[in-house]
PDB file of C-alpha atoms in Angstrom:
ATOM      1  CA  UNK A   1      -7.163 -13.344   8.772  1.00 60.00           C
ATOM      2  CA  UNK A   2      -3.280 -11.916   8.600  1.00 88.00           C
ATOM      3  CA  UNK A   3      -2.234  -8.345   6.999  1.00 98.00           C
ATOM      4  CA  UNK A   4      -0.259  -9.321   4.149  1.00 98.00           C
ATOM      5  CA  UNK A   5       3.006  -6.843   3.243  1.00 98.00           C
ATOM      6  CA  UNK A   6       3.991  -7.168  -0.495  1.00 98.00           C
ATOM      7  CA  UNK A   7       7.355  -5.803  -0.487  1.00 98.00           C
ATOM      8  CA  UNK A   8       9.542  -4.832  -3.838  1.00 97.00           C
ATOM      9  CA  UNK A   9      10.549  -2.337  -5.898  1.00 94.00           C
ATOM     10  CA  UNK A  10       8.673  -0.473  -9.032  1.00 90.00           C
ATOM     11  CA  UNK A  11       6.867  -2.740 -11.645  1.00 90.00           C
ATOM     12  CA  UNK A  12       8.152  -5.583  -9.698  1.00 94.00           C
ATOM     13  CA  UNK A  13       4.124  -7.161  -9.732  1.00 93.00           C
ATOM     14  CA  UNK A  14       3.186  -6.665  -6.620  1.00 95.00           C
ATOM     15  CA  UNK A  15      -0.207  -4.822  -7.743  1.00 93.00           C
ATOM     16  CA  UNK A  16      -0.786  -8.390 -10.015  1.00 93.00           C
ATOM     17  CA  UNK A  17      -0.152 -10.613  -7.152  1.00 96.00           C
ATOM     18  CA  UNK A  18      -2.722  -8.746  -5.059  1.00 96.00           C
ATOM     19  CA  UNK A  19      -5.391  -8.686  -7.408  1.00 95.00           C
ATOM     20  CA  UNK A  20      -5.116 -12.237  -8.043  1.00 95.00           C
ATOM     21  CA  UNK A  21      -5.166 -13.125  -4.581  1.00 96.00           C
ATOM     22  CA  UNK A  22      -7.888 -10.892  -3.843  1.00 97.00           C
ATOM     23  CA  UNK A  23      -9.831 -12.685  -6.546  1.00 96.00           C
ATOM     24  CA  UNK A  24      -9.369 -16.087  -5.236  1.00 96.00           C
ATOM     25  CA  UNK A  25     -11.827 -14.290  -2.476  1.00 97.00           C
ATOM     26  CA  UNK A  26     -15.566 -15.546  -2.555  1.00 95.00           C
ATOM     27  CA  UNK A  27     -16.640 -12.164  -0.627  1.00 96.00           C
ATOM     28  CA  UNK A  28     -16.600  -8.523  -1.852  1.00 97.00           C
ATOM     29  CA  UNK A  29     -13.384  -7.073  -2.685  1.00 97.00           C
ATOM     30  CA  UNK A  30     -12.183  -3.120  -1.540  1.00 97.00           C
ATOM     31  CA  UNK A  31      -8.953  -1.559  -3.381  1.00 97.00           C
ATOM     32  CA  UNK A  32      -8.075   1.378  -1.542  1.00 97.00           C
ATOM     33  CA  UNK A  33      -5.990   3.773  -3.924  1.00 95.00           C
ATOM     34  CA  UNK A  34      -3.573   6.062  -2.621  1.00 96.00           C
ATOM     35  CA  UNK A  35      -2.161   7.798  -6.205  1.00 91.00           C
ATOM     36  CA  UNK A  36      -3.497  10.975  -7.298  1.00 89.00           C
ATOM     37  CA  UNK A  37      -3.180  11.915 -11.189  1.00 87.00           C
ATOM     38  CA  UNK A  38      -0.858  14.606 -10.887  1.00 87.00           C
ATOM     39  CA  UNK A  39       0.091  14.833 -14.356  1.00 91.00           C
ATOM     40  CA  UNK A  40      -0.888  12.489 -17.959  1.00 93.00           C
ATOM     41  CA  UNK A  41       1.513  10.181 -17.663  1.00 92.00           C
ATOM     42  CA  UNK A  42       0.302   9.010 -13.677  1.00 87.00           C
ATOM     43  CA  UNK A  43      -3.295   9.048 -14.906  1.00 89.00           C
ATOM     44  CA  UNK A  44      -2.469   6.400 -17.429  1.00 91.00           C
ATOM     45  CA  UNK A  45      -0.978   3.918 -15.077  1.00 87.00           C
ATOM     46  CA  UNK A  46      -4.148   4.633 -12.428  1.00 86.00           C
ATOM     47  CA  UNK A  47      -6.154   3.657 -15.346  1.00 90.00           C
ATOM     48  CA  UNK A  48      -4.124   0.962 -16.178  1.00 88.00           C
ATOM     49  CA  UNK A  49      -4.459  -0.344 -12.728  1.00 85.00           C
ATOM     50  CA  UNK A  50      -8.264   0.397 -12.492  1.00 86.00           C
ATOM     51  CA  UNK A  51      -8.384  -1.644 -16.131  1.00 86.00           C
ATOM     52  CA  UNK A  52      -6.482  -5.080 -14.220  1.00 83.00           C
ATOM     53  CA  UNK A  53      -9.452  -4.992 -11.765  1.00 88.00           C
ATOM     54  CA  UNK A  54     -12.694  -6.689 -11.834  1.00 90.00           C
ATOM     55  CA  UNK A  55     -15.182  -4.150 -12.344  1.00 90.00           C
ATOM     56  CA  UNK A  56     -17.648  -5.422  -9.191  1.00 93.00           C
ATOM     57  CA  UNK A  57     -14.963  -4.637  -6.818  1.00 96.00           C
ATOM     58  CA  UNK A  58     -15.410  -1.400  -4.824  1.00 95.00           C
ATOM     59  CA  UNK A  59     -12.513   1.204  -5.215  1.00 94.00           C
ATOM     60  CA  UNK A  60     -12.202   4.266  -2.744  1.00 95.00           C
ATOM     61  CA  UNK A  61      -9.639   6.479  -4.078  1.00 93.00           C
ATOM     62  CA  UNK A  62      -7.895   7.913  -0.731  1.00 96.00           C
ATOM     63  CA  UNK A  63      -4.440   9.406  -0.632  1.00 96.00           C
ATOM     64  CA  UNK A  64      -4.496  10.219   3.120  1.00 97.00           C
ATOM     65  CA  UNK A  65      -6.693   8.758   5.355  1.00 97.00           C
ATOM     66  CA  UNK A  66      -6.149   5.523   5.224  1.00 96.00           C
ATOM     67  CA  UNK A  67      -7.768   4.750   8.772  1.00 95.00           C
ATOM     68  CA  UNK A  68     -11.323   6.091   7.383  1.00 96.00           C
ATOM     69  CA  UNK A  69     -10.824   4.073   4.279  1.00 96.00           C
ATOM     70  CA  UNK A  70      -9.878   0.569   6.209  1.00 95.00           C
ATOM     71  CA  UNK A  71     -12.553   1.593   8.952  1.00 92.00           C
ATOM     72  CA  UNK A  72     -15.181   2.100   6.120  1.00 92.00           C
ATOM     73  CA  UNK A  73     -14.584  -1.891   4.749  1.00 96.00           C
ATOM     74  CA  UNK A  74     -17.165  -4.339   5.112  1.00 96.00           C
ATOM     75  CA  UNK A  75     -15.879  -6.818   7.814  1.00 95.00           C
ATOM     76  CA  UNK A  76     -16.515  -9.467   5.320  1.00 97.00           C
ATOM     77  CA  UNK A  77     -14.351  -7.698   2.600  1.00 98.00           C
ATOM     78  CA  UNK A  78     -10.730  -8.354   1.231  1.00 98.00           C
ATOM     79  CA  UNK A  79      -8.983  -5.268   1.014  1.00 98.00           C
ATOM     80  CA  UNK A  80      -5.785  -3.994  -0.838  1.00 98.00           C
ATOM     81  CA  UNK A  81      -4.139  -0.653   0.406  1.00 98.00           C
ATOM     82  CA  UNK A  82      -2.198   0.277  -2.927  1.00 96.00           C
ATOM     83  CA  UNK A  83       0.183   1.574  -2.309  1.00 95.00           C
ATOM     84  CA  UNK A  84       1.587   2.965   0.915  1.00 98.00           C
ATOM     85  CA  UNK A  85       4.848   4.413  -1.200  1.00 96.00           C
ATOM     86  CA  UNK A  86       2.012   6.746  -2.328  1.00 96.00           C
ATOM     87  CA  UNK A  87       0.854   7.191   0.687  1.00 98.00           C
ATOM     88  CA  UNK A  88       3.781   7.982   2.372  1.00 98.00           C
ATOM     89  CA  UNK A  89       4.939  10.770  -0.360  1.00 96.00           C
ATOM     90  CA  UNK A  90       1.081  12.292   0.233  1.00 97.00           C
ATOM     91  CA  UNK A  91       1.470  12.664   4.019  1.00 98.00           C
ATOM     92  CA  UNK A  92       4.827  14.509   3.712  1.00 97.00           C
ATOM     93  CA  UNK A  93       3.602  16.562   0.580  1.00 96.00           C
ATOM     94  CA  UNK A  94       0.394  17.381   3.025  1.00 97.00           C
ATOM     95  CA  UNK A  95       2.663  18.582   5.260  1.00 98.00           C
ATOM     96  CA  UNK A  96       2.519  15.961   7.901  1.00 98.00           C
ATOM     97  CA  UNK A  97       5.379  15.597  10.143  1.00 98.00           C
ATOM     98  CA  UNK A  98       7.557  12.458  10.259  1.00 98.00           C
ATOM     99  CA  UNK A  99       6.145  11.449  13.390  1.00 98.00           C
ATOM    100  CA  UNK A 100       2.938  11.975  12.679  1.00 98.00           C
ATOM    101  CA  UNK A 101       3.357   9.829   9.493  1.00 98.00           C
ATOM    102  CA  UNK A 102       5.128   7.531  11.343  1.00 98.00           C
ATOM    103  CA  UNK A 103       2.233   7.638  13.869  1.00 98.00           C
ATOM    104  CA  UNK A 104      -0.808   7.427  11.400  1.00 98.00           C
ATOM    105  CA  UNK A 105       0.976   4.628   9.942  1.00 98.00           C
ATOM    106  CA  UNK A 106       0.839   2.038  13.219  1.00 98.00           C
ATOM    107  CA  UNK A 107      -2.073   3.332  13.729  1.00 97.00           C
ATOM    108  CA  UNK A 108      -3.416   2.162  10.332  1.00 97.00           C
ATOM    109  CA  UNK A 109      -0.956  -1.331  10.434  1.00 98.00           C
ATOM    110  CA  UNK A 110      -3.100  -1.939  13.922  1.00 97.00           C
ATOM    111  CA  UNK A 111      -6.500  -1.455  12.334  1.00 96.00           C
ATOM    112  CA  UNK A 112      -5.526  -4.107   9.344  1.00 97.00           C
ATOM    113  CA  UNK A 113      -4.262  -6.386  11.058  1.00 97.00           C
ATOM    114  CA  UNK A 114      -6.709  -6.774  13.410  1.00 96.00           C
ATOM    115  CA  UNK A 115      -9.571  -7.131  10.663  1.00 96.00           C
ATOM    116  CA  UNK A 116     -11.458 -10.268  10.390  1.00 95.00           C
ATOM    117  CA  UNK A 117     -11.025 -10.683   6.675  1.00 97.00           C
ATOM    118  CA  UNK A 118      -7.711 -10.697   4.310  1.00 97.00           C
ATOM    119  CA  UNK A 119      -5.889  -6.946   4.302  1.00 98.00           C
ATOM    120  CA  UNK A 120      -3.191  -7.258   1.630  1.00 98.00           C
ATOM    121  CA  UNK A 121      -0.782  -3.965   1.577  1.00 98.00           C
ATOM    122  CA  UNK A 122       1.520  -3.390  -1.677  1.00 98.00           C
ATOM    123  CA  UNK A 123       4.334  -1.017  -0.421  1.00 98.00           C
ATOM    124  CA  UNK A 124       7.773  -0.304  -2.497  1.00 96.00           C
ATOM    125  CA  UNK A 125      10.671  -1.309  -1.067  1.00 96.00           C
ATOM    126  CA  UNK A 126      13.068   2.033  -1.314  1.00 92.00           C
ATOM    127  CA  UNK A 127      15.948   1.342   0.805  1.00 88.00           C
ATOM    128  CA  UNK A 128      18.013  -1.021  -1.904  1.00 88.00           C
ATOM    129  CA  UNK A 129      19.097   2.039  -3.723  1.00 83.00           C
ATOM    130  CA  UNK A 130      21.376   4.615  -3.452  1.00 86.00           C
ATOM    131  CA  UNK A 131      21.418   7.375  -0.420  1.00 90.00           C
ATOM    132  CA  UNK A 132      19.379  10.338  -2.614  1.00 91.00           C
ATOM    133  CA  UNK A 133      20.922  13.407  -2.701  1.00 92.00           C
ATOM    134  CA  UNK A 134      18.355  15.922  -1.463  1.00 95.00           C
ATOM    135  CA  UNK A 135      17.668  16.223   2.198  1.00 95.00           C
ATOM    136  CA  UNK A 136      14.035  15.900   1.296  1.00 94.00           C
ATOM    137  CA  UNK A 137      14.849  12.600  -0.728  1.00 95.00           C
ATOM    138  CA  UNK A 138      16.744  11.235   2.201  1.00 96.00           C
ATOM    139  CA  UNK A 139      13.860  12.070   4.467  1.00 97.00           C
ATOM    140  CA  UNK A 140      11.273  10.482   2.598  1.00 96.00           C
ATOM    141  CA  UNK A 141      13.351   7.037   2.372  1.00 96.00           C
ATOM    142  CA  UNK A 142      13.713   7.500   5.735  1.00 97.00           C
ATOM    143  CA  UNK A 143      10.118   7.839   6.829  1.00 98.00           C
ATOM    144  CA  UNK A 144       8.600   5.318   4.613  1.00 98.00           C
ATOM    145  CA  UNK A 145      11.431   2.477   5.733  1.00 97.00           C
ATOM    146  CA  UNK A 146       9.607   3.491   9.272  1.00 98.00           C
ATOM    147  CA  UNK A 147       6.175   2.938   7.572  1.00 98.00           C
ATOM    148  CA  UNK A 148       7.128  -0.345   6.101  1.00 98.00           C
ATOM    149  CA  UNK A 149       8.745  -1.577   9.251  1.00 98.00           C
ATOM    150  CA  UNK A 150       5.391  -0.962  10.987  1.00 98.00           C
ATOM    151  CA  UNK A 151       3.371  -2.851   8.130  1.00 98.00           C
ATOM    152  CA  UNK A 152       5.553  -5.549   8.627  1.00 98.00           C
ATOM    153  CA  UNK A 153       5.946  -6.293  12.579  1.00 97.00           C
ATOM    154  CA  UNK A 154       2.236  -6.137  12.411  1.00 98.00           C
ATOM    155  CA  UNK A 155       1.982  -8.429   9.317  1.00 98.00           C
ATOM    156  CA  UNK A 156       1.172 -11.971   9.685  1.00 97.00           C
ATOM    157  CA  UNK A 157       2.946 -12.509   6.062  1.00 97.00           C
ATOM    158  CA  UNK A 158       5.281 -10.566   4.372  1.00 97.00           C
ATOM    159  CA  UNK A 159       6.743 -11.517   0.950  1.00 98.00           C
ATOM    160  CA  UNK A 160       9.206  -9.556  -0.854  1.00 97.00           C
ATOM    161  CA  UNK A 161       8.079  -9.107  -4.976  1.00 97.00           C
ATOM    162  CA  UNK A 162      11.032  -9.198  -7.728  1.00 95.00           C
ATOM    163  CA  UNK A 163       9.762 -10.193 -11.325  1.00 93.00           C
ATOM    164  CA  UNK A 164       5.923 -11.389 -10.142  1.00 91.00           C
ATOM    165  CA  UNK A 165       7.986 -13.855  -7.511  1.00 95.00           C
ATOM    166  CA  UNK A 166       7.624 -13.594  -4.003  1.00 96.00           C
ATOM    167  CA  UNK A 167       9.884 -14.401  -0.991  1.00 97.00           C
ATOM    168  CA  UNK A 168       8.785 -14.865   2.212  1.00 97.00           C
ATOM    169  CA  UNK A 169      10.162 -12.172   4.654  1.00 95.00           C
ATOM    170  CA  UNK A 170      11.106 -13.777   8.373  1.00 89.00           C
TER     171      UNK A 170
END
């Protein structure tokens, strides 16, 4: 089964769209969760998100190693990486180096997209926007556009999300 990419920018739907395709799946179901609570506001919307998913599926909170969390799947299990903006943003915050981001991120595309069941991996899309100001803004939307690349040439689908729509990426 093809790694899916769900492309788009904030609140655009792409965590709906890959909950209800992961619930058209007859197997078990594994929502790897890359956000951290750092403050009231972002443990609201992780709860939120938790709330929009059926309680039987497995959830493995896991801001950084995404390669133990993907390798830890049942082979029979859908999984959904959400999100690898987070993701991203946690490996630079870590300390991680853009090419070892870069690096842990092929790595990772590799690993989903050659599993036998459905991955499905909900990424923003940051590059529509302005150049940011700060050197360390600029470097993040640097790195991740690297990250998403990756995601995609290994996707077998990739679909960018405005409004809960999707169009397929070429």
């Amino acid at each position: 089964m093809p790694l899916t990419l769900l492309l788009g920018g904030a609140g655009s739907g792409k965590s709906s769209l890959a909950v209800r395709r992961a619930a058209a799946w007859e197997g078990p179901v594994l929502v790897v969760a890359t956000a951290e609570a750092g403050d009231e506001e972002m443990a609201a919307r992780i709860e939120r998100h938790r709330a929009a998913r059926p309680e039987a599926w497995r959830t493995v909170e896991e801001p950084l190693d995404l390669r133990g969390a993907l390798g830890s799947a049942a082979d029979e299990a859908f999984v959904i990486v959400d999100c690898l903006t987070l993701w991203t943003a946690n490996a630079l915050e870590a300390g991680w180096s853009d090419e070892e981001t870069v690096a842990a991120a092929a790595e990772t595309a590799g690993l989903a997209a050659a599993r036998r069941s459905p991955t499905l991996v909900v990424s923003n899309e940051v590059g529509l926007g302005l150049v940011p100001q700060a050197p360390l803004g600029r470097r993040y939307r640097d790195v991740h556009a690297r990250v998403n690349a990756l995601f995609a040439a290994a996707a077998g689908q990739a679909y960018l999300v405005i409004a809960g729509r999707t169009l397929e990426l070429s």
